[in-house]
Amino acid sequence: MDGFGHLDGISAPGRLAGPDESITAEELGLAARNHGLPLEALRYEVTPPGLHYVLVHYDIPAARAEDWRLTVDGRVRTPLSLDLAALRSFPAATHRVTMECAGNGRARLAPRPVSQPWLVEAVGTAEWTGVPLRLLLAEAGVGDGAVEAVFGGADHGIERGVEQDYRRSLPLAVAGGSDPEVLVAYGMNGAPLPPQHGFPLRLVVPGWYGMASVKWLNGITLTATPFTGFQQVEAYRYRQEADEQGEPVTRIAPRALMVPPGFPDFMSRARVVRPGAVLLEGRAWSGHAPVERVEVSTDGCRTWSDAALTGPVGNGTAHAWAWRSWRAHWTAAPGSHELGVRATDATGRTQPLDQRWNRGGFGSNHVQRVSVLCAPESG
Amino acid sequence: MDGFGHLDGISAPGRLAGPDESITAEELGLAARNHGLPLEALRYEVTPPGLHYVLVHYDIPAARAEDWRLTVDGRVRTPLSLDLAALRSFPAATHRVTMECAGNGRARLAPRPVSQPWLVEAVGTAEWTGVPLRLLLAEAGVGDGAVEAVFGGADHGIERGVEQDYRRSLPLAVAGGSDPEVLVAYGMNGAPLPPQHGFPLRLVVPGWYGMASVKWLNGITLTATPFTGFQQVEAYRYRQEADEQGEPVTRIAPRALMVPPGFPDFMSRARVVRPGAVLLEGRAWSGHAPVERVEVSTDGCRTWSDAALTGPVGNGTAHAWAWRSWRAHWTAAPGSHELGVRATDATGRTQPLDQRWNRGGFGSNHVQRVSVLCAPESG
């Protein structure tokens, strides 16, 4: 980990923003590259191309489909090296999956972890098509003693002084599972993967935060010991202190988001609605279990009422790993209002009103609050 | 303009950031929604879907192609109301166009105008397909005394206290011109427009900054007097003082950008290259005239050498309004370096080394500088 001491000047340790420290130039640099889902795009059940959130750790690699190979090796009986045609010869599956960045909500935390500064919009839902990973593992044959599958991507960079290709692992039971069924995906919404979503090949792990769904996937290695790479044991841990081991970031905590009603001010993004009936609507999801309840507040999260829920409800149903739709009716009266929405899943997990802080800003799912001014039409 | 005084609390006048004021929460809110071109995507001659810059003033409207109508009215002989089928019955044209946001570079200015905080990446090149506007104007018949065409979009919001649909105008000679040929576009890169790029219909004005290319286009009105709407006379003016009339923002100033070489640090985005031969490459464009020269500096903009240029070179040639490609060879020696690149077009316009400041942060094209650390492989 210290081989890049001479890179210290360009690759600093993780840190927290100071008490009054605004967004830094480096955070802005990331925000200009990566992007969230504009919240009005929650209206689309499947997110159209270009609106799904994107987080690229390093650079989008220059990839040619015709040259791409996926190797499957390590503790397997028969190592594989597959081109795209070989992958397409396996039975294909398509899953509608809601994916969310583990750092979603980070920029709302205090103190703010300095990294990609997401507010609440790092989410999207796509139809991913590819080969179920369990079929590839069966083809290679899981060898004795294998406990994890390590996934390697082609994106290369430095993070906190460590030069690396992006790599993450999954326990073998998750990697080879059928619910959720992990995909080695070559299609998104019926088309080849766009470059920023992993062209030509990526992992898709339904129910897990996005860091598990390795993009530009070129290698799968079965190992006899848990993977200890940077993205597994340094990054993506729930920690209160910098020097503790922490808990791994895995599945997506429940969250509901609202299409902000009415229309916005350009700069503040504050909303204006007209007095009278206002439809509130949005989406809700959880990586632990189906969302069973969505509640809406129109009085600054003091009182709540149930929203109507539609969409996939349970494991094994179509789109079980995609968001559900919710809607509620509000009668807006002139004045300022604060709306809120929260989801609860079948395990009883729900969204807190206040932040549950951790050093990396991961899994932050305290409720979205939307300020709305109800104003009559002017002349 | 004062009918929305009661909206003052959510819709403030334009302002400049203070001397030590970092990026604000409101600027971050815009940066999380809108996005630039990740600079490594300069490698694609035509920008793939989702990588082209996006700036949405208000919300992306919910639009149904089957309900959409484009009206052409005002000073015309025959007012038109056209659905998409009617528009597709006109002869279609496809133009490859480099589009750039007028505010590109704004966040590099000091003092910084507080608005969408672009660094250098608000650009993209697409193949736009649609009806030449001149054919629609001929169909409607330009009436006596018409001097401008006013274009209305369906996106609705408030800006500096003024509630509005987004609207912009063009002089009639530009609107009906054939070089550049303005399009009423329904296709982007061979597919229907994505929602964020104006689905189902937008204007495309080659050579002009993006504010002219009105999205979600639903109306064209020919007028006998110049349009005085917000986006024409309040926003998008070159001004030194808030109270001056200023000059209109029109065509794109020349700019060259570089694919940052080597690989990045995640947080700082600083680059690392290995010692030896490094290919430098990127794109260059101008809305005034073809780019005729691109120069590269590897010593912090002290000395310059010519890059090799390829691609469309003149009016009337295919893709005349698209960026050109440039490349140069650099032999990197261990240590820190600052790279720079600048374009000069056939009118002699070029890029300054230092900012040319204006209050809106428009047309800012001082040279991109890329910090690179050249370091041998460790271990």
Coordinates of C-alpha atoms in Angstrom, one line a residue, chain A residues 30-37 49-57 60 99 101 116 118 121-124 188 194-198 202 215-216, chain B residues 32 35 38 40 49-51:
Chain A
L30 CA -16.4 14.7 -9.7
A31 CA -19.9 16.1 -9.8
A32 CA -19.3 17.5 -13.3
R33 CA -18.3 14.1 -14.6
N34 CA -20.7 11.8 -12.8
H35 CA -24.4 12.5 -12.6
G36 CA -27.5 11.5 -10.9
L37 CA -31.1 10.9 -12.0
P49 CA -30.5 6.1 -21.6
G50 CA -28.5 9.0 -20.2
L51 CA -30.7 9.6 -17.1
H52 CA -29.6 6.6 -15.0
Y53 CA -27.0 7.6 -12.4
V54 CA -23.4 7.2 -13.4
L55 CA -20.3 6.8 -11.1
V56 CA -17.0 6.1 -12.8
H57 CA -14.1 5.6 -10.4
I60 CA -14.1 5.0 -18.9
M99 CA -29.3 0.3 -8.8
C101 CA -24.7 4.3 -5.5
Q116 CA -18.4 12.2 -5.0
W118 CA -24.3 13.0 -4.1
E121 CA -30.3 11.2 -6.9
A122 CA -27.7 8.5 -7.4
V123 CA -30.2 5.9 -8.6
G124 CA -31.8 4.4 -11.7
M188 CA -29.1 -2.4 -21.1
P194 CA -23.2 2.4 -23.1
P195 CA -19.5 3.1 -22.5
Q196 CA -20.2 4.6 -19.1
H197 CA -22.2 1.6 -17.9
G198 CA -19.5 -0.9 -18.6
R202 CA -20.4 -5.7 -16.6
K215 CA -18.1 -2.5 -14.9
W216 CA -15.8 -3.3 -17.9
Chain B
A32 CA -25.8 16.7 -9.6
H35 CA -23.5 16.8 -16.5
P38 CA -16.2 13.0 -19.2
E40 CA -11.9 10.7 -21.9
P49 CA -25.8 8.5 -25.7
G50 CA -25.6 9.7 -22.1
L51 CA -22.1 11.3 -22.5

